[in-house]
Backbone as a printed PyTorch tensor [residue, N CA C, xyz], in Angstrom:
tensor([[[-12.1960, -26.8170, -11.9000],
         [-12.0180, -25.4820, -11.4380],
         [-13.3940, -25.2220, -11.0700]],

        [[-13.6920, -25.1410,  -9.6620],
         [-15.0970, -24.8070,  -8.9100],
         [-15.8440, -23.7610,  -9.7880]],

        [[-17.2100, -23.7680,  -9.9590],
         [-17.9950, -22.6730, -10.5590],
         [-18.5790, -21.8820,  -9.5130]],

        [[-18.6420, -20.7480, -10.2770],
         [-19.3240, -19.5850,  -8.9490],
         [-19.8990, -19.6750,  -7.5230]],

        [[-20.7320, -20.7340,  -8.2680],
         [-22.3630, -21.2020,  -7.3120],
         [-21.8020, -21.9840,  -6.5170]],

        [[-20.5290, -22.8450,  -6.4280],
         [-19.7000, -23.6100,  -5.4810],
         [-18.9540, -22.7100,  -4.6390]],

        [[-18.3640, -21.6180,  -5.1600],
         [-17.4130, -20.7570,  -4.5720],
         [-18.5430, -20.2890,  -3.4390]],

        [[-19.4430, -19.3980,  -3.8900],
         [-20.5370, -18.7740,  -2.9740],
         [-21.1370, -19.7640,  -2.0470]],

        [[-20.5620, -21.1520,  -2.2380],
         [-21.6080, -21.8670,  -0.7010],
         [-20.4000, -21.4080,   0.7510]],

        [[-19.1190, -20.9250,   0.4090],
         [-18.5720, -20.4140,   1.8710],
         [-18.7830, -19.0470,   1.9590]],

        [[-18.9700, -19.0040,   3.6640],
         [-19.2030, -17.6630,   3.5520],
         [-18.3550, -16.6450,   3.4980]],

        [[-17.3450, -17.0410,   3.7740],
         [-15.7810, -16.2680,   3.9200],
         [-15.7150, -15.8670,   2.2380]],

        [[-16.3800, -16.5810,   1.4180],
         [-15.8810, -16.2110,  -0.3190],
         [-17.1510, -15.5860,  -0.6390]],

        [[-18.3400, -15.6570,   0.2350],
         [-19.4080, -14.3730,   0.4030],
         [-18.8070, -13.4190,   0.2700]],

        [[-18.2990, -12.8350,   1.7940],
         [-17.7000, -11.9200,   2.4930],
         [-16.8950, -11.2330,   1.4000]],

        [[-15.8690, -11.9470,   0.8810],
         [-14.8400, -11.6540,   0.4170],
         [-15.7390, -11.0250,  -1.3990]],

        [[-16.0860, -11.5590,  -1.9850],
         [-17.3710, -10.9710,  -3.0660],
         [-18.0140, -10.0020,  -2.8630]],

        [[-18.4720,  -9.9790,  -1.7970],
         [-19.6060,  -8.4220,  -1.4980],
         [-18.4840,  -7.7590,  -0.9940]],

        [[-17.5150,  -7.6310,  -0.1390],
         [-16.4380,  -6.5860,  -0.0570],
         [-15.6820,  -5.8150,  -1.2630]],

        [[-15.4270,  -6.5960,  -2.1320],
         [-14.8840,  -6.5630,  -3.1890],
         [-16.0740,  -5.6670,  -4.3950]],

        [[-17.4390,  -6.2090,  -4.8090],
         [-18.1350,  -5.6630,  -5.2950],
         [-18.6330,  -4.3400,  -4.7230]],

        [[-18.4970,  -3.9790,  -3.3870],
         [-18.7550,  -3.1240,  -2.4640],
         [-17.5900,  -1.6750,  -3.3210]],

        [[-16.2740,  -2.4070,  -3.0220],
         [-15.7770,  -1.1730,  -3.5600],
         [-15.4970,  -0.8870,  -5.1330]],

        [[-15.8620,  -2.1580,  -5.9130],
         [-15.7190,  -1.1610,  -7.5730],
         [-16.8810,  -0.6200,  -7.1670]],

        [[-17.6930,  -0.9040,  -6.5960],
         [-18.8010,   0.0660,  -6.7450],
         [-18.3450,   1.6460,  -6.5230]],

        [[-17.8710,   1.8070,  -5.4270],
         [-17.4120,   3.1360,  -4.9410],
         [-16.7660,   3.8770,  -5.2490]],

        [[-15.7960,   3.0590,  -6.1800],
         [-14.9710,   3.4910,  -6.8930],
         [-15.5190,   3.6800,  -8.0960]],

        [[-16.2390,   3.2950,  -8.5550],
         [-16.9700,   3.6890,  -9.5750],
         [-17.9010,   4.7020, -10.1730]],

        [[-18.5810,   5.1350,  -9.0140],
         [-19.5650,   5.6660,  -8.7770],
         [-19.4230,   6.8390,  -7.8510]],

        [[-18.3370,   6.8520,  -6.9390],
         [-18.2100,   7.8720,  -5.9370],
         [-16.6380,   8.3310,  -6.2350]],

        [[-15.8810,   7.6720,  -7.0740],
         [-14.2970,   8.2660,  -7.2190],
         [-13.5290,   8.3090,  -5.7990]],

        [[-14.3330,   7.2870,  -4.4400],
         [-13.9050,   7.7300,  -3.4770],
         [-13.8340,   8.4950,  -2.6910]],

        [[-14.9950,   9.1670,  -3.0390],
         [-15.3240,  10.3310,  -2.2720],
         [-16.7540,   9.4210,  -0.8960]],

        [[-16.7610,  10.4800,   0.1320],
         [-17.4660,  10.0630,   1.1850],
         [-18.9490,   9.6210,   0.6050]],

        [[-19.0430,   7.9720,   1.0750],
         [-20.5660,   8.0370,   0.8280],
         [-21.8900,   7.9160,   1.9060]],

        [[-21.0280,   7.8050,   3.2290],
         [-21.5640,   8.0450,   4.5470],
         [-22.1200,   6.9230,   4.8420]],

        [[-21.3320,   5.6540,   4.1530],
         [-20.9480,   4.3920,   5.0990],
         [-20.3630,   4.3160,   5.7200]],

        [[-18.7780,   5.2430,   5.7990],
         [-17.5310,   4.9860,   6.6380],
         [-17.8410,   5.5670,   8.1740]],

        [[-17.0390,   4.7510,   8.5200],
         [-17.6500,   5.2470,  10.2660],
         [-16.9810,   6.8160,  10.6310]],

        [[-17.4860,   7.8000,  11.1810],
         [-17.3070,   8.3750,  11.4530],
         [-17.4400,   8.6870,  13.4080]],

        [[-16.7320,   9.7610,  13.8200],
         [-16.9190,   9.7680,  15.3250],
         [-18.5980,  10.1460,  15.6500]],

        [[-18.7230,   9.7760,  16.7990],
         [-20.2700,  10.1030,  17.5050],
         [-20.2160,  11.3860,  17.7040]],

        [[-19.5670,  12.2500,  17.9700],
         [-19.9510,  13.5920,  17.9540],
         [-19.7830,  14.4590,  17.0500]],

        [[-19.5400,  13.7750,  15.4850],
         [-20.0540,  14.1820,  14.5800],
         [-21.5800,  13.7550,  13.3780]],

        [[-21.1440,  15.1770,  12.9620],
         [-23.1790,  14.8880,  12.3590],
         [-23.0350,  14.3020,  11.3300]],

        [[-21.9520,  13.4870,  10.6960],
         [-21.9560,  12.3410,   9.9730],
         [-22.1100,  10.9030,  10.7620]],

        [[-22.4560,  11.2570,  11.2650],
         [-22.0320,   9.9790,  12.3360],
         [-23.5960,   8.9960,  12.3300]],

        [[-23.4070,   8.1130,  12.0980],
         [-24.8940,   6.5600,  11.7170],
         [-24.6240,   5.6940,  12.3810]],

        [[-25.2890,   5.1610,  13.5460],
         [-25.1420,   3.7660,  14.2450],
         [-24.9040,   2.6700,  13.0650]],

        [[-25.3970,   2.7770,  11.9750],
         [-24.9890,   1.6110,  11.3050],
         [-23.6060,   1.2060,  10.9390]],

        [[-23.1310,   2.7840,  10.8060],
         [-21.7660,   2.4050,  10.3330],
         [-21.0820,   2.0730,  11.0300]],

        [[-21.4020,   1.2430,  11.9440],
         [-19.8670,   0.4000,  12.6950],
         [-20.2390,  -0.5420,  11.7820]],

        [[-21.4950,  -1.2590,  10.8590],
         [-21.5620,  -2.5800,   9.8740],
         [-20.8540,  -1.6930,   8.7750]],

        [[-21.4140,  -0.8610,   8.5750],
         [-21.2970,  -0.4480,   6.9340],
         [-19.4200,  -0.5590,   6.6320]],

        [[-18.9510,   0.4550,   7.8590],
         [-17.2400,   0.6420,   7.2400],
         [-16.3180,  -0.5140,   7.5040]],

        [[-16.8040,  -1.4450,   8.1040],
         [-16.0700,  -3.0920,   7.6180],
         [-16.2750,  -3.5920,   6.0310]],

        [[-16.8750,  -2.6010,   4.8770],
         [-16.9200,  -3.2570,   3.8320],
         [-16.6120,  -2.2580,   2.6570]],

        [[-15.9900,  -0.8520,   3.2830],
         [-15.6400,  -0.1930,   3.0410],
         [-13.6470,  -0.0970,   2.8850]],

        [[-13.0220,   0.0060,   2.1900],
         [-11.5180,   0.5270,   1.9700],
         [-11.3820,   1.4480,   1.6800]],

        [[-10.1700,   2.3410,   1.4860],
         [ -9.2820,   3.0720,   1.2740],
         [ -8.9340,   3.1570,  -0.4140]],

        [[ -8.4520,   2.1500,  -0.1320],
         [ -7.3620,   1.8310,  -2.1640],
         [ -7.5810,   0.4930,  -2.2550]],

        [[ -6.8790,  -0.0750,  -3.2430],
         [ -6.8250,  -1.4680,  -3.1440],
         [ -6.2520,  -2.5330,  -2.6730]],

        [[ -4.8670,  -1.5140,  -2.7110],
         [ -4.0840,  -2.5400,  -1.3700],
         [ -4.2740,  -2.8000,  -0.2470]],

        [[ -5.1130,  -1.5290,   0.6770],
         [ -5.8260,  -1.7940,   1.5780],
         [ -7.1420,  -3.2600,   1.3670]],

        [[ -7.6520,  -2.9570,   0.3370],
         [ -8.7710,  -4.1820,   0.0980],
         [ -7.8500,  -4.8420,  -0.2680]],

        [[ -7.0760,  -5.7470,  -0.9300],
         [ -5.8540,  -6.7090,  -1.5100],
         [ -5.3870,  -7.6780,   0.3170]],

        [[ -5.2850,  -6.9120,   0.6710],
         [ -4.4450,  -7.3470,   2.2410],
         [ -5.2000,  -7.6440,   2.9950]],

        [[ -6.2990,  -7.1080,   3.2900],
         [ -7.4980,  -7.4360,   4.2910],
         [ -8.0290,  -8.6970,   3.3030]],

        [[ -8.4270,  -8.7030,   1.9140],
         [ -9.2820,  -9.7910,   1.6800],
         [ -8.8270, -11.3560,   1.4930]],

        [[ -6.9620, -10.7520,   1.8130],
         [ -6.3510, -11.9630,   1.5630],
         [ -6.4910, -12.8220,   2.7760]],

        [[ -5.8790, -11.7210,   3.8000],
         [ -6.2460, -12.3960,   4.8270],
         [ -7.5780, -12.9880,   5.6990]],

        [[ -8.9480, -12.8600,   5.3370],
         [ -9.7890, -13.1040,   5.3440],
         [-10.0530, -14.7000,   4.7730]],

        [[ -9.3930, -14.2960,   3.5390],
         [ -9.2380, -15.5610,   2.4810],
         [ -8.9650, -17.2610,   3.5510]],

        [[ -7.3870, -16.4150,   3.5220],
         [ -6.6720, -17.3440,   4.5120],
         [ -6.8450, -17.7150,   5.7480]],

        [[ -7.3510, -16.7160,   6.6440],
         [ -7.7130, -16.9040,   8.0630],
         [ -9.4930, -17.6160,   8.1970]],

        [[-10.3860, -17.0320,   7.2660],
         [-11.4020, -17.2240,   7.2680],
         [-11.7920, -18.9400,   6.3290]],

        [[-11.6440, -19.8370,   6.1520],
         [-11.2330, -20.8380,   5.6040],
         [-11.0860, -21.6250,   6.0020]],

        [[ -9.9190, -21.0420,   7.0790],
         [ -9.9230, -22.2360,   7.9150],
         [-10.3120, -22.1650,   9.3560]],

        [[-11.0330, -20.8170,   9.8000],
         [-11.9040, -20.9780,  10.5970],
         [-13.1030, -21.0380,  10.7710]],

        [[-14.2830, -21.1850,   9.2650],
         [-14.9760, -21.4440,   8.7130],
         [-15.3520, -22.1320,   9.2740]],

        [[-14.5420, -23.2790,   8.5110],
         [-14.5230, -25.3090,   8.1830],
         [-14.6160, -25.5380,   9.9260]],

        [[-14.2540, -24.5680,  11.2020],
         [-14.5400, -25.8980,  12.0710],
         [-15.3850, -24.9740,  13.3030]],

        [[-15.9790, -23.6360,  12.5980],
         [-17.2410, -23.3440,  13.2640],
         [-18.3640, -23.4950,  12.4170]],

        [[-18.6130, -23.4810,  11.2220],
         [-19.8090, -23.3030,  10.6640],
         [-20.2590, -21.8260,  10.0030]],

        [[-20.6830, -21.5620,   9.1010],
         [-21.2570, -20.8700,   8.5630],
         [-21.5700, -20.0360,   9.3510]],

        [[-22.5010, -19.9570,  10.2590],
         [-23.2350, -18.6550,  11.2110],
         [-22.2170, -18.3850,  11.9930]],

        [[-22.2030, -19.2940,  13.4220],
         [-21.1950, -19.0450,  13.8600],
         [-19.6370, -17.9660,  13.4780]],

        [[-19.2410, -18.7210,  11.9530],
         [-18.1260, -17.7080,  11.3100],
         [-18.5050, -16.4390,  11.1650]],

        [[-20.1150, -16.1230,  10.3630],
         [-20.5530, -14.7840,  10.1890],
         [-20.7280, -13.9410,  11.5060]],

        [[-21.3800, -14.8470,  12.3300],
         [-21.4110, -13.6830,  13.6790],
         [-20.2800, -13.0870,  14.1290]],

        [[-18.9910, -14.1580,  14.2500],
         [-18.1780, -13.9060,  14.7050],
         [-17.2890, -12.3580,  13.9320]],

        [[-17.2060, -13.0800,  12.7540],
         [-16.3190, -11.7880,  11.9680],
         [-17.2970, -10.3280,  12.0240]],

        [[-18.8500, -10.1040,  11.9490],
         [-19.1180,  -8.9910,  12.0990],
         [-19.1190,  -8.0850,  13.7000]],

        [[-18.9130,  -9.1040,  14.5410],
         [-18.5970,  -8.4380,  15.8830],
         [-17.5740,  -8.0240,  16.1430]],

        [[-16.6350,  -9.0040,  15.7630],
         [-15.1220,  -8.4160,  15.5810],
         [-14.9310,  -6.9030,  15.1910]],

        [[-15.5450,  -7.0290,  13.4110],
         [-15.5120,  -5.3220,  13.3820],
         [-16.6930,  -4.5750,  14.0980]],

        [[-17.4590,  -4.9820,  14.1820],
         [-18.3870,  -3.8350,  15.2640],
         [-17.5350,  -3.2070,  16.4180]],

        [[-16.7250,  -4.0130,  17.3770],
         [-16.2130,  -3.7840,  18.4770],
         [-15.0650,  -3.2840,  18.4010]],

        [[-14.3930,  -3.8720,  16.9990],
         [-12.9970,  -2.9030,  16.9400],
         [-13.4800,  -1.7250,  16.3780]],

        [[-14.8840,  -0.7390,  15.9640],
         [-14.6760,   0.6250,  15.6650],
         [-15.4610,   1.1510,  16.8020]],

        [[-15.9020,   0.3610,  17.8570],
         [-16.2230,   1.1280,  19.5170],
         [-15.1780,   0.9900,  19.8860]],

        [[-14.2060,  -0.0730,  20.1990],
         [-13.2790,   0.3130,  21.2410],
         [-12.2370,   1.1890,  20.8870]],

        [[-12.2520,   1.3990,  18.9510],
         [-11.4380,   2.4600,  18.5220],
         [-11.5650,   3.8560,  19.0730]],

        [[-13.4310,   3.6710,  18.7760],
         [-13.8510,   5.3710,  19.3930],
         [-13.9450,   6.0400,  21.0650]],

        [[-14.0510,   4.4540,  21.7650],
         [-13.3940,   4.7310,  22.7900],
         [-12.2280,   5.5570,  23.2070]],

        [[-11.2520,   4.3930,  22.7530],
         [ -9.9850,   5.2880,  23.0160],
         [ -9.6630,   6.4360,  22.7560]],

        [[-10.0030,   6.6200,  21.1620],
         [ -9.6210,   8.1780,  20.7810],
         [-10.1610,   9.0880,  21.9540]],

        [[-12.0360,   8.8910,  22.3020],
         [-12.6220,   9.7440,  23.0120],
         [-11.9990,  10.2310,  24.6100]],

        [[-11.9780,   9.1290,  24.7440],
         [-11.9200,   8.8590,  26.2280],
         [-10.4760,   8.8020,  26.9060]],

        [[ -9.5210,   7.9520,  26.0330],
         [ -7.9970,   8.0200,  26.4110],
         [ -7.3990,   8.8910,  26.1910]],

        [[ -7.6030,   9.6490,  24.8710],
         [ -6.6510,  10.6800,  24.3990],
         [ -7.5790,  11.6620,  24.3060]],

        [[ -8.6760,  11.7420,  24.5420],
         [ -9.1400,  13.1020,  24.2580],
         [ -9.4350,  13.8700,  23.2090]],

        [[-10.0140,  12.9070,  21.8340],
         [ -9.4960,  13.4160,  20.9620],
         [-10.7560,  12.5670,  20.2370]],

        [[-11.7930,  13.3570,  18.9870],
         [-12.4870,  12.4320,  17.9290],
         [-11.8520,  12.3820,  17.2690]],

        [[-11.8810,  11.2450,  16.3260],
         [-11.5250,  11.2550,  14.6810],
         [-11.7000,  12.4770,  13.9380]],

        [[-10.6300,  12.7410,  13.4630],
         [-11.2310,  14.1320,  12.3690],
         [-11.8990,  13.2720,  11.5270]],

        [[-11.3310,  12.3840,  11.1050],
         [-11.6400,  11.8370,   9.5920],
         [-12.5420,  10.5750,   9.4630]],

        [[-13.2660,   9.3770,   8.5470],
         [-13.5780,   8.0980,   9.1180],
         [-12.8220,   7.0260,   8.8200]],

        [[-13.3510,   6.1780,   9.7040],
         [-12.3360,   4.8660,   9.1980],
         [-13.3170,   3.9510,   8.9290]],

        [[-12.4580,   3.4380,   7.4970],
         [-12.8920,   2.1780,   6.9640],
         [-12.3270,   1.1820,   6.7520]],

        [[-12.7340,   0.3320,   6.4950],
         [-11.9260,  -1.3430,   6.4350],
         [-12.2540,  -2.1100,   6.8080]],

        [[-12.1340,  -3.6070,   7.0340],
         [-12.3070,  -4.8860,   7.7230],
         [-11.1860,  -5.1230,   8.4170]],

        [[-10.0060,  -4.1540,   8.8890],
         [ -8.6060,  -4.9720,   9.2950],
         [ -9.1760,  -5.2880,  11.3990]],

        [[-10.1390,  -4.8130,  11.8800],
         [-10.3680,  -4.8070,  13.0930],
         [-10.8110,  -6.5400,  12.8240]],

        [[-12.2330,  -6.4390,  12.0210],
         [-12.1710,  -7.9130,  11.7390],
         [-11.3460,  -9.1240,  11.7810]],

        [[-10.3040,  -8.3440,  10.6630],
         [ -9.2210,  -9.3810,  10.5880],
         [ -8.3520, -10.0370,  11.7280]],

        [[ -7.7770,  -9.2870,  12.5220],
         [ -7.6870,  -9.2460,  13.6450],
         [ -8.4080,  -9.7630,  14.5810]],

        [[ -9.4190,  -9.6300,  14.5060],
         [-10.0870, -10.9640,  15.5060],
         [-10.1140, -12.2670,  14.7220]],

        [[ -9.8160, -12.5120,  13.8180],
         [ -9.8930, -13.8240,  13.1290],
         [ -8.5350, -13.9650,  13.0960]],

        [[ -7.4640, -13.0990,  13.3600],
         [ -5.6470, -13.5070,  13.5190],
         [ -5.4460, -14.3650,  14.7470]],

        [[ -6.4460, -13.1540,  16.2840],
         [ -6.2690, -13.6330,  17.5530],
         [ -6.9910, -15.1020,  17.5000]],

        [[ -7.9810, -14.9280,  16.8160],
         [ -8.8160, -16.5540,  16.9810],
         [ -7.9060, -17.7160,  16.0790]],

        [[ -7.1630, -17.6980,  15.1810],
         [ -6.1110, -18.3500,  14.3570],
         [ -5.0500, -18.6640,  15.4960]],

        [[ -4.5630, -17.6450,  16.1470],
         [ -3.4440, -18.3660,  17.0850],
         [ -3.6190, -19.0950,  17.8870]],

        [[ -5.1670, -18.6940,  18.6980],
         [ -5.8830, -19.7220,  19.5050],
         [ -6.0060, -21.4320,  19.1190]],

        [[ -6.4730, -21.1140,  18.0560],
         [ -6.7850, -22.5200,  17.2760],
         [ -6.0360, -23.4310,  16.5710]],

        [[ -4.6970, -22.5090,  16.2430],
         [ -3.6130, -23.2340,  15.2120],
         [ -2.3000, -22.3030,  15.8010]],

        [[ -1.7930, -22.6080,  17.3230],
         [ -1.1020, -21.7870,  18.0510],
         [  0.2590, -21.7550,  17.1470]],

        [[  0.4780, -23.2770,  16.7470],
         [  1.7330, -24.2940,  16.3360],
         [  1.9140, -23.4690,  14.5230]],

        [[  0.8810, -23.1150,  13.8300],
         [  1.0690, -22.9110,  12.7170],
         [  2.1250, -21.6890,  12.1160]],

        [[  3.1940, -21.6840,  11.1600],
         [  4.1870, -20.8040,  10.8430],
         [  3.8170, -19.6450,  10.2200]],

        [[  3.7060, -18.5910,  10.7740],
         [  3.8950, -17.6950,   9.9470],
         [  5.1210, -16.3340,   9.6090]],

        [[  4.7260, -16.0530,   8.5550],
         [  6.1140, -15.2990,   7.8560],
         [  5.8500, -13.8440,   8.0330]],

        [[  6.2200, -12.8390,   8.8510],
         [  6.8280, -11.3010,   8.4440],
         [  6.8550, -10.6860,   6.8480]],

        [[  5.9580, -10.2120,   6.4770],
         [  6.1280,  -9.4760,   4.9220],
         [  7.6470,  -8.8170,   5.7970]],

        [[  8.0100,  -7.8010,   6.3830],
         [  8.9820,  -7.3360,   6.5650],
         [ 10.2420,  -8.2380,   6.8780]],

        [[ 10.0460,  -9.6310,   7.4490],
         [ 10.6550, -10.2570,   8.2550],
         [ 10.5680, -11.4720,   7.8420]],

        [[ 11.5030, -12.1090,   6.9220],
         [ 11.1380, -13.4990,   6.4340],
         [ 11.6240, -14.6020,   7.3490]],

        [[ 11.2510, -15.0000,   8.2030],
         [ 11.3070, -15.8090,   9.0260],
         [ 10.1240, -16.5480,   9.8440]],

        [[  9.8440, -17.9080,   9.5600],
         [  8.6800, -18.8330,   9.8470],
         [  8.6760, -18.2940,  11.6230]],

        [[  7.3960, -17.6310,  11.9020],
         [  6.9060, -17.6060,  13.4340],
         [  6.0320, -18.4060,  13.8580]],

        [[  5.7860, -18.9030,  14.8910],
         [  4.5740, -19.5420,  15.2350],
         [  3.6810, -18.6440,  15.3550]],

        [[  1.8750, -18.9160,  15.1480],
         [  1.3330, -17.9280,  15.3270],
         [  0.6430, -17.4040,  16.4840]],

        [[  1.3440, -18.6340,  17.6740],
         [  0.8800, -17.9080,  18.5400],
         [  1.8330, -16.7170,  19.5270]],

        [[  3.4680, -16.2310,  18.7520],
         [  4.1150, -15.4920,  18.9110],
         [  3.9910, -14.4760,  17.9190]],

        [[  3.6480, -15.0520,  16.6620],
         [  3.1120, -13.6640,  15.8710],
         [  2.4520, -12.8200,  16.1200]],

        [[  1.0950, -13.0430,  16.4920],
         [  0.1540, -12.5070,  16.6670],
         [ -0.0080, -11.5580,  18.4300]],

        [[  0.7900, -12.1490,  18.8240],
         [  1.0130, -10.7760,  20.0840],
         [  2.2630,  -9.8820,  19.6230]],

        [[  2.9880, -10.5080,  18.8730],
         [  4.3210,  -9.3620,  18.2840],
         [  3.7090,  -8.4130,  17.4260]],

        [[  2.3570,  -8.3770,  16.8750],
         [  2.1240,  -7.7280,  15.7220],
         [  0.9560,  -6.4680,  16.9650]],

        [[  0.1900,  -7.0270,  17.6390],
         [ -0.5040,  -6.3690,  18.6110],
         [  0.5850,  -5.7660,  19.0130]],

        [[  1.7630,  -5.6570,  20.3200],
         [  2.7050,  -5.1090,  20.4440],
         [  3.1490,  -3.7280,  19.6850]],

        [[  3.6070,  -4.5940,  18.0130],
         [  3.6930,  -3.0610,  17.1760],
         [  2.6860,  -2.4020,  16.9490]],

        [[  1.4610,  -2.4600,  17.1380],
         [  0.1520,  -1.8860,  17.0940],
         [ -0.1880,  -0.5170,  18.2650]],

        [[  0.4730,  -1.5760,  19.1330],
         [  0.1580,  -0.6220,  20.7070],
         [  0.9840,   0.1840,  20.8070]],

        [[  2.4080,   0.0730,  20.3700],
         [  3.1010,   1.0840,  20.3080],
         [  3.0370,   2.4950,  19.2270]],

        [[  2.3590,   1.5010,  18.2630],
         [  1.9050,   3.1150,  17.1980],
         [  1.2300,   3.4340,  17.5910]],

        [[  0.1240,   3.0770,  18.1210],
         [ -0.9520,   4.0800,  18.4560],
         [ -0.4980,   4.9160,  19.5670]],

        [[  0.3250,   4.5490,  20.2360],
         [  0.8080,   5.1880,  21.3620],
         [  1.7030,   6.3380,  21.0520]],

        [[  2.6990,   5.7470,  20.3080],
         [  3.8720,   7.1830,  19.7230],
         [  2.9800,   7.8260,  18.8560]],

        [[  2.0950,   7.0340,  17.6980],
         [  1.9500,   7.8630,  16.7030],
         [  2.7860,   7.4480,  15.3730]],

        [[  3.9900,   6.5790,  15.9150],
         [  4.8040,   6.4550,  14.6780],
         [  4.5850,   4.9370,  14.3270]],

        [[  4.5010,   4.6240,  12.6920],
         [  4.0180,   3.7230,  12.4190],
         [  4.9600,   3.0070,  11.2590]],

        [[  5.1220,   1.5410,  11.2610],
         [  5.6910,   1.1230,   9.8790],
         [  5.0480,   0.7310,   8.9240]],

        [[  3.4140,   0.6350,   9.9080],
         [  2.6680,   0.5620,   8.4160],
         [  1.9300,   1.3230,   7.7080]],

        [[  2.5860,   2.4800,   8.0750],
         [  1.7340,   4.3440,   7.5180],
         [  0.9900,   4.6790,   8.0850]],

        [[  0.6950,   5.8990,   7.4380],
         [ -0.3050,   6.4030,   7.6760],
         [ -1.7820,   6.4120,   7.9370]],

        [[ -2.3980,   7.0650,   8.5800],
         [ -4.1770,   6.3130,   8.8560],
         [ -4.5680,   5.2220,   9.3600]],

        [[ -3.6720,   4.6840,  10.3350],
         [ -3.8450,   3.1290,  10.5350],
         [ -4.5900,   3.4940,  11.6470]],

        [[ -5.8110,   2.4770,  12.0380],
         [ -6.7880,   2.6450,  13.6580],
         [ -6.2580,   1.5740,  13.9210]],

        [[ -5.0640,   2.0160,  14.6880],
         [ -4.0720,   0.7050,  15.8130],
         [ -5.0380,   0.0890,  16.7100]],

        [[ -6.0620,   0.8000,  17.0970],
         [ -6.9940,   0.7220,  18.1550],
         [ -7.9100,  -0.1610,  17.4580]],

        [[ -8.4890,  -0.2670,  16.5000],
         [ -9.5940,  -0.7900,  15.8410],
         [ -8.5250,  -2.4420,  15.9200]],

        [[ -7.5440,  -2.5610,  15.4940],
         [ -6.6470,  -3.6590,  15.2640],
         [ -6.4870,  -4.2280,  16.2550]],

        [[ -6.3970,  -3.3120,  17.6490],
         [ -6.1600,  -4.0530,  18.7740],
         [ -7.4680,  -4.3810,  19.5950]],

        [[ -8.4670,  -3.5680,  19.3850],
         [ -9.8260,  -3.9660,  19.7190],
         [-10.5240,  -5.0190,  18.7640]],

        [[-10.4260,  -5.2900,  18.1600],
         [-10.8050,  -6.1190,  16.8130],
         [ -9.8710,  -7.7740,  17.6840]],

        [[ -8.9350,  -7.8170,  18.1430],
         [ -8.3070,  -8.8020,  18.2690],
         [ -8.7670,  -9.2680,  19.8640]],

        [[ -8.9500,  -8.4050,  20.6230],
         [ -9.5370,  -8.2140,  21.8200],
         [-10.9880,  -9.1860,  22.0510]],

        [[-11.5820,  -8.6210,  21.0720],
         [-12.6750,  -9.5740,  20.8420],
         [-12.6050, -10.3780,  20.5200]],

        [[-11.6940, -10.8490,  19.2040],
         [-11.7170, -12.0660,  18.5690],
         [-11.1710, -13.4950,  20.0770]],

        [[-10.6080, -13.1070,  20.2880],
         [-10.2450, -13.7990,  21.6950],
         [-11.2910, -13.9810,  22.7050]],

        [[-11.4970, -13.1810,  23.1580],
         [-12.9680, -13.5030,  23.8130],
         [-13.5440, -14.5100,  22.8440]],

        [[-14.0190, -13.9490,  21.8390],
         [-15.4800, -14.8240,  21.0320],
         [-14.9530, -16.3140,  20.9830]],

        [[-13.5920, -16.2230,  20.4040],
         [-12.9100, -17.7320,  20.9660],
         [-12.8470, -18.3850,  22.2780]],

        [[-12.8720, -18.0290,  23.0940],
         [-12.6570, -18.6980,  24.2370],
         [-14.3640, -19.0270,  24.7880]],

        [[-15.2090, -17.8950,  23.9960],
         [-16.3700, -18.8160,  24.4730],
         [-17.2560, -19.2730,  23.3990]],

        [[-16.5060, -19.5600,  22.3730],
         [-16.7290, -20.4330,  21.5650],
         [-16.0850, -22.1440,  22.0280]],

        [[-15.1700, -22.4040,  22.4940],
         [-14.8380, -23.2930,  22.8300],
         [-15.4860, -23.9980,  23.8300]],

        [[-16.2160, -23.2490,  24.8000],
         [-17.1370, -23.5420,  25.7310],
         [-18.1980, -23.9700,  25.6560]],

        [[-18.7890, -23.7710,  24.3800],
         [-19.8390, -24.0080,  23.9530],
         [-19.7160, -25.2420,  23.1730]]])
């Protein structure tokens, strides 16, 4: 069994460790109360520029954390091996940052409404990883949680994005309430662009 030091050689594992640690501290010290590190609308008095980074490491509950960290572990390890630590870390952070930016742009200028609450979670960054995985491993079979039929990643990710788009436009979501669907889409768009750019370097 690998030691903790050996596990921490992976950027993916470091990100998981940091995110889980932040969640534990957040729950222990604040019991779910706002810390000021959530991403608020830039129209809010609580907004700070660094929130576009800090919100990635916060999660609403343990289930939210589990699914995002499972996605990071699964997708991150595969992509980091091909890109290396620095490029992978840059990719992850940029997908998360611009997922927040795109989500706010859509809410403010497409739907003409600022988010009433705050956004938390690594989901936008994870969707960026999903887009990258679909491009780099297009024929890898993925299984839907709610539809246990193997689907190639090149089909799975577009289907997932269509569901997110419909959910964001209609307000009806099969994933539950308070989901930042356009952050998911934004993360995937940034992930697609960065992956294509990485292929050219």
